[in-house]
CSV table of C-alpha atoms in Angstrom, one decimal:
chain,number,residue,atom,x,y,z
A,1,MET,CA,4.4,-29.5,-55.4
A,2,ASP,CA,7.9,-28.0,-55.8
A,3,GLY,CA,10.4,-29.7,-58.1
A,4,SER,CA,9.9,-32.3,-60.8
A,5,ARG,CA,11.6,-35.5,-61.7
A,6,ILE,CA,13.6,-35.9,-64.9
A,7,ASN,CA,12.5,-38.9,-66.9
A,8,ARG,CA,15.7,-40.8,-67.3
A,9,SER,CA,14.5,-42.8,-70.3
A,10,ARG,CA,15.8,-41.5,-73.6
A,11,SER,CA,12.4,-41.8,-75.2
A,12,SER,CA,11.3,-38.3,-76.2
A,13,ARG,CA,7.9,-37.0,-75.2
A,14,ASN,CA,6.4,-35.3,-78.3
A,15,ILE,CA,6.5,-31.5,-77.8
A,16,VAL,CA,4.3,-29.4,-80.2
A,17,PRO,CA,5.8,-26.0,-81.2
A,18,ILE,CA,3.3,-23.2,-80.7
A,19,SER,CA,3.3,-22.5,-84.5
A,20,GLU,CA,2.0,-26.0,-85.1
A,21,VAL,CA,-0.8,-26.1,-82.5
A,22,VAL,CA,-3.4,-25.2,-85.2
A,23,GLN,CA,-2.7,-28.6,-86.7
A,24,HIS,CA,-3.8,-30.4,-83.6
A,25,VAL,CA,-7.3,-29.1,-82.9
A,26,ASP,CA,-9.3,-31.4,-80.6
A,27,GLN,CA,-6.2,-33.4,-79.8
A,28,LYS,CA,-4.2,-33.9,-76.6
A,29,ILE,CA,-0.8,-32.3,-76.8
A,30,ASN,CA,2.3,-31.3,-74.8
A,31,LEU,CA,3.7,-27.8,-74.8
A,32,VAL,CA,6.7,-25.8,-73.6
A,33,GLY,CA,6.5,-22.0,-73.7
A,34,MET,CA,7.4,-18.7,-72.2
A,35,VAL,CA,4.7,-17.0,-70.2
A,36,VAL,CA,4.3,-13.3,-71.4
A,37,GLU,CA,1.0,-12.5,-69.8
A,38,PHE,CA,-1.5,-13.9,-67.3
A,39,SER,CA,-4.9,-13.1,-65.9
A,40,PHE,CA,-5.5,-12.7,-62.2
A,41,PRO,CA,-6.8,-15.9,-60.6
A,42,ARG,CA,-10.5,-16.0,-60.1
A,43,ARG,CA,-13.5,-18.2,-59.6
A,44,SER,CA,-15.7,-18.9,-62.6
A,45,LYS,CA,-19.4,-18.7,-62.5
A,46,GLY,CA,-19.4,-22.4,-61.8
A,47,THR,CA,-17.3,-24.3,-59.3
A,48,ASP,CA,-13.9,-24.0,-61.2
A,49,CYS,CA,-11.0,-21.6,-60.6
A,50,VAL,CA,-9.8,-20.0,-63.7
A,51,LEU,CA,-6.6,-18.4,-65.0
A,52,ILE,CA,-5.5,-17.5,-68.6
A,53,LEU,CA,-1.9,-17.5,-69.8
A,54,LYS,CA,-0.4,-16.1,-72.9
A,55,LEU,CA,2.6,-18.1,-74.3
A,56,VAL,CA,5.2,-17.6,-77.0
A,57,ASP,CA,8.2,-19.7,-78.1
A,58,LYS,CA,10.9,-19.6,-80.7
A,59,SER,CA,8.5,-20.7,-83.4
A,60,GLN,CA,5.8,-18.0,-82.8
A,61,GLN,CA,5.6,-14.7,-80.9
A,62,SER,CA,2.5,-13.3,-82.6
A,63,PRO,CA,-0.3,-14.1,-82.1
A,64,GLU,CA,0.4,-15.3,-78.6
A,65,LEU,CA,-1.2,-18.6,-77.6
A,66,SER,CA,-3.9,-18.5,-75.0
A,67,VAL,CA,-4.0,-21.2,-72.4
A,68,ASN,CA,-7.3,-21.5,-70.3
A,69,ILE,CA,-6.5,-23.2,-67.1
A,70,PHE,CA,-9.3,-24.7,-64.9
A,71,THR,CA,-8.7,-26.2,-61.5
A,72,LEU,CA,-10.9,-27.1,-58.6
A,73,ARG,CA,-8.8,-25.2,-56.1
A,74,MET,CA,-7.4,-21.7,-56.3
A,75,GLU,CA,-4.0,-22.8,-54.9
A,76,ASN,CA,-3.6,-25.2,-57.8
A,77,LEU,CA,-3.5,-22.4,-60.5
A,78,PRO,CA,-0.1,-21.5,-61.8
A,79,VAL,CA,1.6,-18.6,-60.1
A,80,VAL,CA,4.1,-16.9,-62.4
A,81,LYS,CA,7.0,-15.3,-60.5
A,82,SER,CA,9.0,-13.3,-63.0
A,83,TYR,CA,9.4,-12.1,-66.6
A,84,GLY,CA,10.7,-14.9,-68.8
A,85,ASP,CA,9.5,-17.8,-66.7
A,86,LEU,CA,8.6,-21.0,-68.6
A,87,ILE,CA,5.8,-23.5,-68.3
A,88,VAL,CA,5.6,-27.1,-69.4
A,89,LEU,CA,2.1,-28.4,-70.1
A,90,HIS,CA,1.1,-32.1,-70.4
A,91,SER,CA,-2.1,-33.5,-71.8
A,92,VAL,CA,-3.8,-30.2,-72.7
A,93,THR,CA,-6.3,-29.9,-75.5
A,94,ALA,CA,-6.2,-27.6,-78.5
A,95,LYS,CA,-9.6,-26.1,-79.2
A,96,GLU,CA,-10.9,-23.7,-81.9
A,97,HIS,CA,-13.3,-20.8,-80.9
A,98,ASP,CA,-14.4,-18.0,-83.1
A,99,GLY,CA,-11.6,-18.7,-85.6
A,100,GLU,CA,-8.8,-18.8,-83.0
A,101,VAL,CA,-7.1,-21.8,-81.6
A,102,ASN,CA,-6.3,-21.9,-77.9
A,103,ILE,CA,-5.4,-24.5,-75.2
A,104,VAL,CA,-7.7,-25.9,-72.5
A,105,PHE,CA,-6.2,-27.3,-69.3
A,106,LYS,CA,-8.5,-29.5,-67.3
A,107,LYS,CA,-8.6,-32.4,-64.8
A,108,ARG,CA,-6.1,-34.8,-66.3
A,109,SER,CA,-3.7,-32.1,-67.5
A,110,SER,CA,-0.6,-31.2,-65.6
A,111,PHE,CA,1.9,-28.3,-65.6
A,112,ALA,CA,5.3,-27.3,-64.1
A,113,LEU,CA,6.8,-23.7,-63.9
A,114,TYR,CA,10.5,-23.0,-64.3
A,115,ASP,CA,12.8,-20.1,-63.8
A,116,GLY,CA,13.4,-18.6,-67.2
A,117,ARG,CA,16.9,-17.4,-66.4
A,118,SER,CA,19.8,-19.2,-68.0
A,119,THR,CA,20.8,-22.0,-65.5
A,120,ASP,CA,21.5,-25.7,-65.3
A,121,ASP,CA,18.8,-26.1,-62.7
A,122,PHE,CA,15.8,-28.1,-64.0
A,123,SER,CA,13.8,-28.2,-60.8
A,124,CYS,CA,10.5,-26.4,-61.1
A,125,TYR,CA,9.1,-24.0,-58.5
A,126,GLN,CA,5.5,-25.1,-58.9
A,127,ALA,CA,3.9,-28.2,-60.4
A,128,LEU,CA,0.4,-29.7,-60.5
A,129,GLY,CA,-0.3,-33.4,-61.1
A,130,SER,CA,2.0,-36.3,-61.6
A,131,PHE,CA,4.9,-34.6,-63.4
A,132,SER,CA,8.1,-35.8,-64.9
A,133,LEU,CA,10.4,-33.9,-67.2
A,134,SER,CA,11.6,-35.7,-70.3
A,135,TRP,CA,15.0,-35.1,-71.9
A,136,SER,CA,13.3,-33.5,-74.9
A,137,GLU,CA,11.5,-31.1,-72.6
A,138,ARG,CA,14.7,-30.3,-70.8
A,139,ASP,CA,16.3,-29.4,-74.2
A,140,CYS,CA,13.3,-27.2,-74.9
A,141,ILE,CA,13.7,-25.4,-71.6
A,142,THR,CA,17.4,-24.9,-72.3
A,143,ASN,CA,16.7,-23.5,-75.8
A,144,LEU,CA,14.1,-21.1,-74.5
A,145,ARG,CA,16.3,-19.9,-71.7
A,146,ASN,CA,19.0,-19.1,-74.3
A,147,TRP,CA,16.6,-17.6,-76.8
A,148,TRP,CA,14.3,-15.2,-75.0
A,149,PRO,CA,16.8,-12.7,-73.5
A,150,ASN,CA,17.8,-11.6,-77.1
A,151,ALA,CA,14.3,-12.0,-78.6
A,152,GLN,CA,12.4,-8.9,-79.7
A,153,LEU,CA,9.3,-9.4,-77.6
A,154,ASN,CA,6.8,-6.5,-77.4
A,155,SER,CA,5.0,-5.5,-74.3
A,156,GLY,CA,1.5,-5.6,-75.9
A,157,ARG,CA,-0.4,-3.5,-78.4
A,158,SER,CA,-0.1,0.2,-77.7
A,159,GLU,CA,-3.5,1.5,-78.8
A,160,TYR,CA,-4.9,1.2,-75.2
A,161,LEU,CA,-1.7,2.2,-73.4
A,162,ILE,CA,-1.9,5.5,-71.5
A,163,SER,CA,0.0,7.3,-68.8
A,164,MET,CA,-1.3,8.2,-65.3
A,165,LYS,CA,-1.6,11.8,-66.5
A,166,ASP,CA,-4.1,10.8,-69.2
A,167,ILE,CA,-6.5,8.6,-67.3
A,168,VAL,CA,-10.2,9.2,-67.9
A,169,ALA,CA,-13.1,8.0,-65.8
A,170,ASP,CA,-15.1,4.9,-66.9
A,171,THR,CA,-12.9,3.9,-69.8
A,172,TYR,CA,-10.8,0.8,-70.2
A,173,PHE,CA,-7.0,1.1,-70.7
A,174,ASP,CA,-3.6,-0.4,-70.1
A,175,LEU,CA,-1.1,1.1,-67.7
A,176,VAL,CA,2.6,0.5,-67.5
A,177,CYS,CA,3.5,1.0,-63.8
A,178,LYS,CA,5.6,-0.2,-60.9
A,179,VAL,CA,3.7,-2.1,-58.2
A,180,LEU,CA,4.7,-0.6,-54.9
A,181,HIS,CA,2.5,-2.5,-52.4
A,182,ILE,CA,-0.5,-4.8,-52.1
A,183,SER,CA,-2.8,-5.0,-49.1
A,184,TYR,CA,-6.2,-6.3,-48.2
A,185,ASP,CA,-8.9,-3.7,-47.3
A,186,ILE,CA,-11.0,-5.4,-44.7
A,187,SER,CA,-13.8,-2.8,-44.9
A,188,LYS,CA,-14.1,-3.1,-48.6
A,189,GLY,CA,-13.5,-6.9,-48.6
A,190,GLN,CA,-11.1,-6.5,-51.6
A,191,TRP,CA,-7.4,-6.6,-52.3
A,192,MET,CA,-5.8,-3.2,-53.3
A,193,PHE,CA,-2.7,-2.5,-55.4
A,194,PHE,CA,-0.7,0.6,-55.1
A,195,VAL,CA,0.9,1.5,-58.4
A,196,TRP,CA,3.0,4.4,-59.8
A,197,ASP,CA,4.4,5.5,-63.2
A,198,GLY,CA,6.0,8.8,-62.2
A,199,MET,CA,3.3,11.0,-63.6
A,200,ASP,CA,0.5,13.0,-61.9
A,201,ALA,CA,-3.1,12.0,-62.3
A,202,PRO,CA,-5.3,14.9,-63.4
A,203,PHE,CA,-6.9,17.1,-60.7
A,204,LEU,CA,-10.6,16.5,-60.3
A,205,SER,CA,-13.6,18.7,-59.6
A,206,PHE,CA,-16.0,18.4,-56.7
A,207,ASP,CA,-19.8,18.0,-57.2
A,208,GLY,CA,-22.0,18.7,-54.2
A,209,ASN,CA,-22.1,21.5,-51.7
A,210,LEU,CA,-20.1,22.8,-48.7
A,211,VAL,CA,-22.8,22.3,-46.2
A,212,ASN,CA,-23.0,18.5,-46.9
A,213,GLU,CA,-19.2,18.3,-46.9
A,214,GLU,CA,-19.2,19.8,-43.4
A,215,LYS,CA,-21.4,16.9,-42.3
A,216,ASN,CA,-19.5,14.3,-44.3
A,217,PRO,CA,-15.9,15.5,-44.5
A,218,LEU,CA,-13.8,14.4,-47.5
A,219,PRO,CA,-11.6,11.4,-46.7
A,220,LEU,CA,-7.8,11.6,-47.0
A,221,GLN,CA,-7.3,8.4,-49.0
A,222,VAL,CA,-9.2,5.9,-51.0
A,223,GLU,CA,-8.3,3.0,-48.7
A,224,SER,CA,-10.5,2.6,-45.6
A,225,SER,CA,-7.6,3.0,-43.2
A,226,PRO,CA,-4.3,4.8,-43.8
A,227,LEU,CA,-1.3,2.7,-44.5
A,228,ASP,CA,1.4,2.3,-41.9
A,229,ILE,CA,3.8,5.3,-42.3
A,230,ASP,CA,6.8,2.9,-42.7
A,231,ILE,CA,5.1,1.5,-45.8
A,232,VAL,CA,4.3,5.0,-47.2
A,233,ARG,CA,7.9,6.1,-46.7
A,234,LYS,CA,9.0,3.5,-49.3
A,235,PHE,CA,6.8,5.2,-51.9
A,236,PHE,CA,8.1,7.7,-54.4
A,237,ARG,CA,7.7,11.4,-53.4
A,238,ILE,CA,6.8,12.6,-56.9
A,239,GLY,CA,3.9,11.3,-59.0
A,240,THR,CA,0.5,9.9,-58.1
A,241,VAL,CA,0.3,6.5,-56.4
A,242,LEU,CA,-2.9,5.1,-57.8
A,243,ARG,CA,-4.9,2.7,-55.7
A,244,VAL,CA,-6.3,-0.2,-57.8
A,245,LEU,CA,-9.1,-2.4,-56.4
A,246,ALA,CA,-9.1,-6.1,-57.4
A,247,ASP,CA,-12.3,-7.6,-58.6
A,248,PRO,CA,-14.4,-9.4,-55.9
A,249,SER,CA,-13.7,-12.7,-57.8
A,250,HIS,CA,-10.0,-12.3,-57.2
A,251,GLU,CA,-10.0,-14.0,-53.8
A,252,ASN,CA,-6.4,-14.6,-53.1
A,253,ILE,CA,-4.7,-12.2,-55.4
A,254,GLY,CA,-2.5,-10.7,-52.8
A,255,LEU,CA,-1.1,-14.1,-51.8
A,256,GLN,CA,-0.6,-15.3,-55.4
A,257,PHE,CA,0.8,-12.2,-57.1
A,258,HIS,CA,4.6,-11.9,-57.2
A,259,GLY,CA,4.8,-8.4,-58.8
A,260,VAL,CA,5.5,-6.1,-55.8
A,261,GLY,CA,8.6,-4.0,-56.7
A,262,LYS,CA,8.4,-4.9,-60.4
A,263,TRP,CA,7.4,-3.0,-63.5
A,264,VAL,CA,4.2,-4.4,-65.1
A,265,ARG,CA,1.7,-3.7,-67.7
A,266,ILE,CA,-1.8,-4.0,-66.3
A,267,ARG,CA,-4.3,-4.6,-69.1
A,268,ASN,CA,-8.0,-3.9,-69.3
A,269,MET,CA,-8.4,-1.9,-66.2
A,270,ALA,CA,-10.6,1.1,-65.6
A,271,ALA,CA,-10.5,4.4,-63.6
A,272,LYS,CA,-13.2,5.5,-61.1
A,273,ILE,CA,-13.6,8.5,-58.8
A,274,PHE,CA,-14.2,8.5,-55.1
A,275,ALA,CA,-14.5,11.8,-53.1
A,276,GLY,CA,-12.5,13.7,-55.7
A,277,MET,CA,-9.7,11.0,-55.9
A,278,TRP,CA,-8.8,8.6,-58.7
A,279,TYR,CA,-8.7,4.9,-58.2
A,280,GLY,CA,-8.4,2.0,-60.6
A,281,VAL,CA,-10.5,-1.1,-60.8
A,282,LEU,CA,-9.7,-4.6,-62.2
A,283,ASN,CA,-12.4,-6.8,-63.7
A,284,PRO,CA,-12.5,-10.6,-64.3
A,285,LEU,CA,-10.8,-10.1,-67.7
A,286,SER,CA,-7.9,-7.9,-66.5
A,287,ARG,CA,-4.4,-9.3,-67.1
A,288,VAL,CA,-0.8,-8.4,-66.3
A,289,ARG,CA,2.5,-8.6,-68.0
A,290,PHE,CA,5.8,-8.5,-66.2
A,291,LEU,CA,8.3,-6.1,-67.9
A,292,THR,CA,12.0,-5.9,-67.9
A,293,ASP,CA,13.8,-2.8,-66.7
A,294,ASP,CA,15.0,-2.1,-70.3
A,295,ASP,CA,11.5,-2.4,-71.8
A,296,VAL,CA,10.8,0.6,-74.0
A,297,SER,CA,7.7,1.6,-72.0
A,298,VAL,CA,9.6,1.3,-68.7
A,299,LEU,CA,12.6,3.3,-70.0
A,300,ASP,CA,10.1,6.1,-71.0
A,301,CYS,CA,8.6,6.2,-67.5
A,302,ARG,CA,12.0,6.3,-65.8
A,303,ARG,CA,13.2,9.0,-68.2
A,304,LYS,CA,10.3,11.3,-67.5
A,305,TYR,CA,10.6,10.7,-63.7
A,306,LYS,CA,14.3,11.5,-63.8
A,307,GLU,CA,13.5,14.8,-65.6
A,308,ARG,CA,11.1,15.7,-62.9
A,309,ILE,CA,13.4,14.9,-59.9
A,310,LEU,CA,16.2,17.0,-61.5
A,311,GLU,CA,14.0,20.1,-61.3
A,312,PHE,CA,14.7,22.2,-58.2
A,313,ASP,CA,11.0,22.5,-57.3
A,314,ARG,CA,8.7,19.6,-57.0
A,315,LEU,CA,5.6,21.1,-58.6
A,316,PRO,CA,2.4,19.5,-60.0
A,317,LEU,CA,2.3,19.0,-63.8
A,318,TRP,CA,-1.0,20.9,-64.0
A,319,GLY,CA,0.1,24.5,-64.2
A,320,PRO,CA,1.5,27.1,-61.9
A,321,ALA,CA,0.1,28.3,-58.6
A,322,HIS,CA,-2.7,30.8,-58.6
A,323,ASP,CA,-1.9,34.3,-57.1
A,324,LEU,CA,-4.6,34.0,-54.6
A,325,THR,CA,-2.1,33.5,-51.8
A,326,VAL,CA,1.4,34.8,-51.0
A,327,ILE,CA,4.1,33.4,-48.8
A,328,ASP,CA,5.3,35.8,-46.1
A,329,TYR,CA,8.5,33.9,-45.1
A,330,HIS,CA,12.1,35.2,-45.3
A,331,GLN,CA,15.1,33.0,-45.5
A,332,PRO,CA,18.5,33.6,-47.0
A,333,GLU,CA,18.5,30.7,-49.4
A,334,LYS,CA,16.0,30.1,-52.2
A,335,ILE,CA,12.7,28.5,-51.3
A,336,GLN,CA,12.2,25.0,-52.6
A,337,PHE,CA,8.7,23.7,-53.1
A,338,LEU,CA,8.0,20.1,-52.0
A,339,THR,CA,5.2,17.6,-52.5
A,340,LEU,CA,2.8,16.6,-49.7
A,341,MET,CA,4.4,13.1,-49.9
A,342,ASP,CA,7.7,14.9,-49.0
A,343,VAL,CA,5.9,16.4,-46.0
A,344,ILE,CA,4.3,13.1,-44.9
A,345,CYS,CA,7.5,11.1,-45.2
A,346,HIS,CA,9.7,13.7,-43.3
A,347,LYS,CA,10.8,12.0,-40.1
A,348,GLU,CA,11.5,15.0,-38.0
A,349,ASP,CA,9.0,17.4,-36.5
A,350,ASN,CA,9.3,21.1,-36.2
A,351,ALA,CA,10.1,21.4,-39.9
A,352,ILE,CA,9.0,24.1,-42.4
A,353,PHE,CA,7.7,23.1,-45.8
A,354,PHE,CA,6.8,25.2,-48.9
A,355,CYS,CA,4.1,23.6,-51.0
A,356,VAL,CA,1.8,24.1,-53.9
A,357,VAL,CA,-1.6,22.6,-53.1
A,358,ARG,CA,-5.3,22.8,-53.5
A,359,VAL,CA,-7.6,23.7,-50.5
A,360,VAL,CA,-10.3,21.2,-51.1
A,361,ALA,CA,-12.2,21.7,-47.8
A,362,ILE,CA,-12.5,24.0,-44.8
A,363,HIS,CA,-13.8,22.7,-41.5
A,364,HIS,CA,-15.7,23.9,-39.4
A,365,PHE,CA,-17.4,25.5,-42.3
A,366,GLN,CA,-19.6,28.4,-41.1
A,367,CYS,CA,-19.5,31.8,-42.8
A,368,LYS,CA,-19.8,33.7,-39.6
A,369,ASP,CA,-16.6,32.0,-38.3
A,370,PHE,CA,-14.3,33.7,-40.9
A,371,CYS,CA,-16.4,36.5,-42.5
A,372,SER,CA,-16.5,38.6,-39.4
A,373,LEU,CA,-13.3,40.4,-38.4
A,374,ASP,CA,-14.2,40.1,-34.8
A,375,GLU,CA,-14.4,36.3,-35.0
A,376,ILE,CA,-11.2,35.6,-36.9
A,377,GLY,CA,-8.6,33.9,-34.8
A,378,LYS,CA,-11.2,32.6,-32.2
A,379,HIS,CA,-12.2,29.4,-34.1
A,380,GLU,CA,-10.0,26.5,-35.0
A,381,MET,CA,-10.0,25.8,-38.7
A,382,ARG,CA,-8.9,22.6,-40.4
A,383,LEU,CA,-8.1,22.8,-44.0
A,384,THR,CA,-7.9,19.8,-46.2
A,385,LEU,CA,-5.0,20.2,-48.6
A,386,GLU,CA,-4.1,18.1,-51.6
A,387,ASP,CA,-1.6,17.8,-54.4
A,388,SER,CA,-1.0,15.0,-56.9
A,389,THR,CA,0.7,12.9,-54.3
A,390,ALA,CA,-1.5,13.0,-51.1
A,391,ARG,CA,-4.1,14.7,-49.0
A,392,ILE,CA,-3.5,16.0,-45.5
A,393,HIS,CA,-5.2,18.1,-42.8
A,394,ALA,CA,-3.6,21.3,-41.8
A,395,PHE,CA,-4.8,23.6,-39.1
A,396,LEU,CA,-5.1,27.4,-39.1
A,397,LEU,CA,-5.0,28.9,-35.6
A,398,GLU,CA,-5.1,32.2,-33.8
A,399,GLU,CA,-2.5,34.7,-35.1
A,400,GLU,CA,-1.8,32.7,-38.2
A,401,GLN,CA,-5.5,32.7,-39.0
A,402,VAL,CA,-5.6,36.5,-38.5
A,403,ASN,CA,-2.5,36.7,-40.8
A,404,PHE,CA,-4.0,34.4,-43.4
A,405,PHE,CA,-7.2,36.4,-43.7
A,406,ASN,CA,-5.1,39.6,-44.0
A,407,GLY,CA,-7.7,42.1,-42.6
A,408,PHE,CA,-10.1,41.8,-45.5
A,409,HIS,CA,-13.6,43.1,-45.1
A,410,SER,CA,-16.2,40.3,-44.7
A,411,ASP,CA,-17.7,40.9,-48.2
A,412,VAL,CA,-14.3,40.7,-49.9
A,413,LEU,CA,-13.3,37.8,-47.6
A,414,ALA,CA,-16.3,35.7,-48.6
A,415,ASP,CA,-15.3,36.1,-52.3
A,416,LYS,CA,-11.7,35.1,-51.5
A,417,ILE,CA,-12.9,32.0,-49.8
A,418,LYS,CA,-15.1,31.1,-52.7
A,419,ARG,CA,-12.1,31.4,-55.0
A,420,LEU,CA,-9.9,29.4,-52.7
A,421,LEU,CA,-12.4,26.5,-52.6
A,422,GLY,CA,-13.2,26.9,-56.4
A,423,VAL,CA,-16.8,27.8,-55.8
A,424,PRO,CA,-18.5,29.5,-58.8
A,425,GLU,CA,-18.7,33.3,-58.5
A,426,HIS,CA,-22.5,33.3,-58.6
A,427,GLN,CA,-22.8,30.6,-56.0
A,428,ASN,CA,-23.6,31.2,-52.3
A,429,LEU,CA,-21.2,29.5,-49.9
A,430,LEU,CA,-24.1,28.1,-47.9
A,431,ASP,CA,-26.2,27.0,-50.8
A,432,GLU,CA,-27.4,23.5,-50.2
A,433,GLY,CA,-28.0,22.8,-53.9
A,434,LYS,CA,-25.6,20.8,-55.9
A,435,PHE,CA,-22.8,22.6,-57.8
A,436,THR,CA,-19.4,21.9,-59.2
A,437,ARG,CA,-16.2,23.5,-57.9
A,438,HIS,CA,-12.6,23.5,-59.1
A,439,PRO,CA,-10.1,24.5,-56.3
A,440,PRO,CA,-7.1,26.3,-57.8
A,441,LEU,CA,-3.4,25.6,-56.9
A,442,VAL,CA,-2.1,28.0,-54.3
A,443,LYS,CA,1.2,28.4,-52.4
A,444,CYS,CA,1.4,27.8,-48.7
A,445,VAL,CA,3.8,27.3,-45.8
A,446,LEU,CA,3.4,24.3,-43.5
A,447,ASP,CA,4.8,23.8,-40.0
A,448,SER,CA,4.9,20.3,-38.5
A,449,ILE,CA,4.7,19.6,-34.7
A,450,LYS,CA,4.6,16.3,-32.9
A,451,ASP,CA,1.7,16.1,-30.4
A,452,ASN,CA,1.7,14.2,-27.0
A,453,THR,CA,0.8,10.9,-28.6
A,454,GLY,CA,3.7,11.1,-31.2
A,455,ASN,CA,1.5,12.0,-34.1
A,456,ILE,CA,2.6,14.8,-36.5
A,457,ILE,CA,0.2,17.7,-36.7
A,458,TYR,CA,0.5,20.2,-39.6
A,459,TYR,CA,-0.2,23.9,-39.4
A,460,ILE,CA,-0.5,26.6,-42.0
A,461,CYS,CA,1.7,29.6,-41.3
A,462,CYS,CA,3.3,32.6,-43.0
A,463,THR,CA,0.6,32.5,-45.7
A,464,LYS,CA,-1.7,35.3,-46.7
A,465,LEU,CA,-4.7,35.7,-49.0
A,466,THR,CA,-4.2,38.5,-51.5
């Protein structure tokens, strides 16, 4: 229900300040507070739908008051739209658990959500139950609207906060990031967030063998199907866009979350690895905080990103390119290196790009195809390239393939290929046993050409093994 009535009687409904909630354990009370954090809506192990809010007011900012909201239907849970939004709670119960007092919202409770910005509008944007706003509650809303913009509210404890460049697999952490997109992955049956903080996630190693990768090629993205190019073109060109999978219990998260385009702090998430790519995972206890553009954590992300875009070359954070390849391309002006996101988002075909990438796979992978001088240039090769922003396929054909392999003898060439793919020196390329490889960063030139169906195809050119 949108909007709420104002109770025209001058009788004041008793509003309990958050600092006094501890005095009302096991009592029904009414509250007005600013929402600073919320969990993602989910189903409980029973029949209820659950969401947890963290509230503050002028009387108490720390510790934040937890409000556990239980409803029979997912659409009845509160959906907070923006930083600073306010909630009015009626007939909720204060409970003590493990020495902490929190609020429980159940069947006979009601709520209304209000825009937190300073305004004379007292219509709510969401309400549940028979809801009327008293004059005293209207005064509380006005006072909170005037108070919070100048209040020194923190964005959460910093001990678990990390940057994208510091993520580690299978550990829980908080991430300050901008939410770029949300979509539903039909094959996975889960919602997926696309988030970014301006930094590069660390490069990963590959465990397995090349023979198996030939049969099961590495995917180009975590999501089951690539996003529409018009969506991708709205993403940033520098920094990793991390895919974050919602928990299966988060049924309607994409429809109930209003954070796209906003800076947030995602709390209690983890990082996993899929086919040499990072992705994040939420769990039933993950939470989110909306942040303002002038939050200290946001300003730090924006400053670091600005420093990166001011640099002439768009290079990964993880060290210079290896000298395994050289660029054989002559132009009067200085060469500028770009990211693979720059390449993907370029709208015109027949363009030349200079990139620093890792060659993470070669297909078709058979030693005889490139370790015999007589065979070079006769077989199509598809290389899988990646940097911190994307993965793409790029083909190596005919004369450019001959040029790339640079006339090396087959024994030397096999060693060069091993180094290009990061295969350990003692390992045989066709060994079917499991081993770990670490592809190095190398320089390359890419050419883009549009095929008959309108798709852009990438080719490696003007690049030689040294």
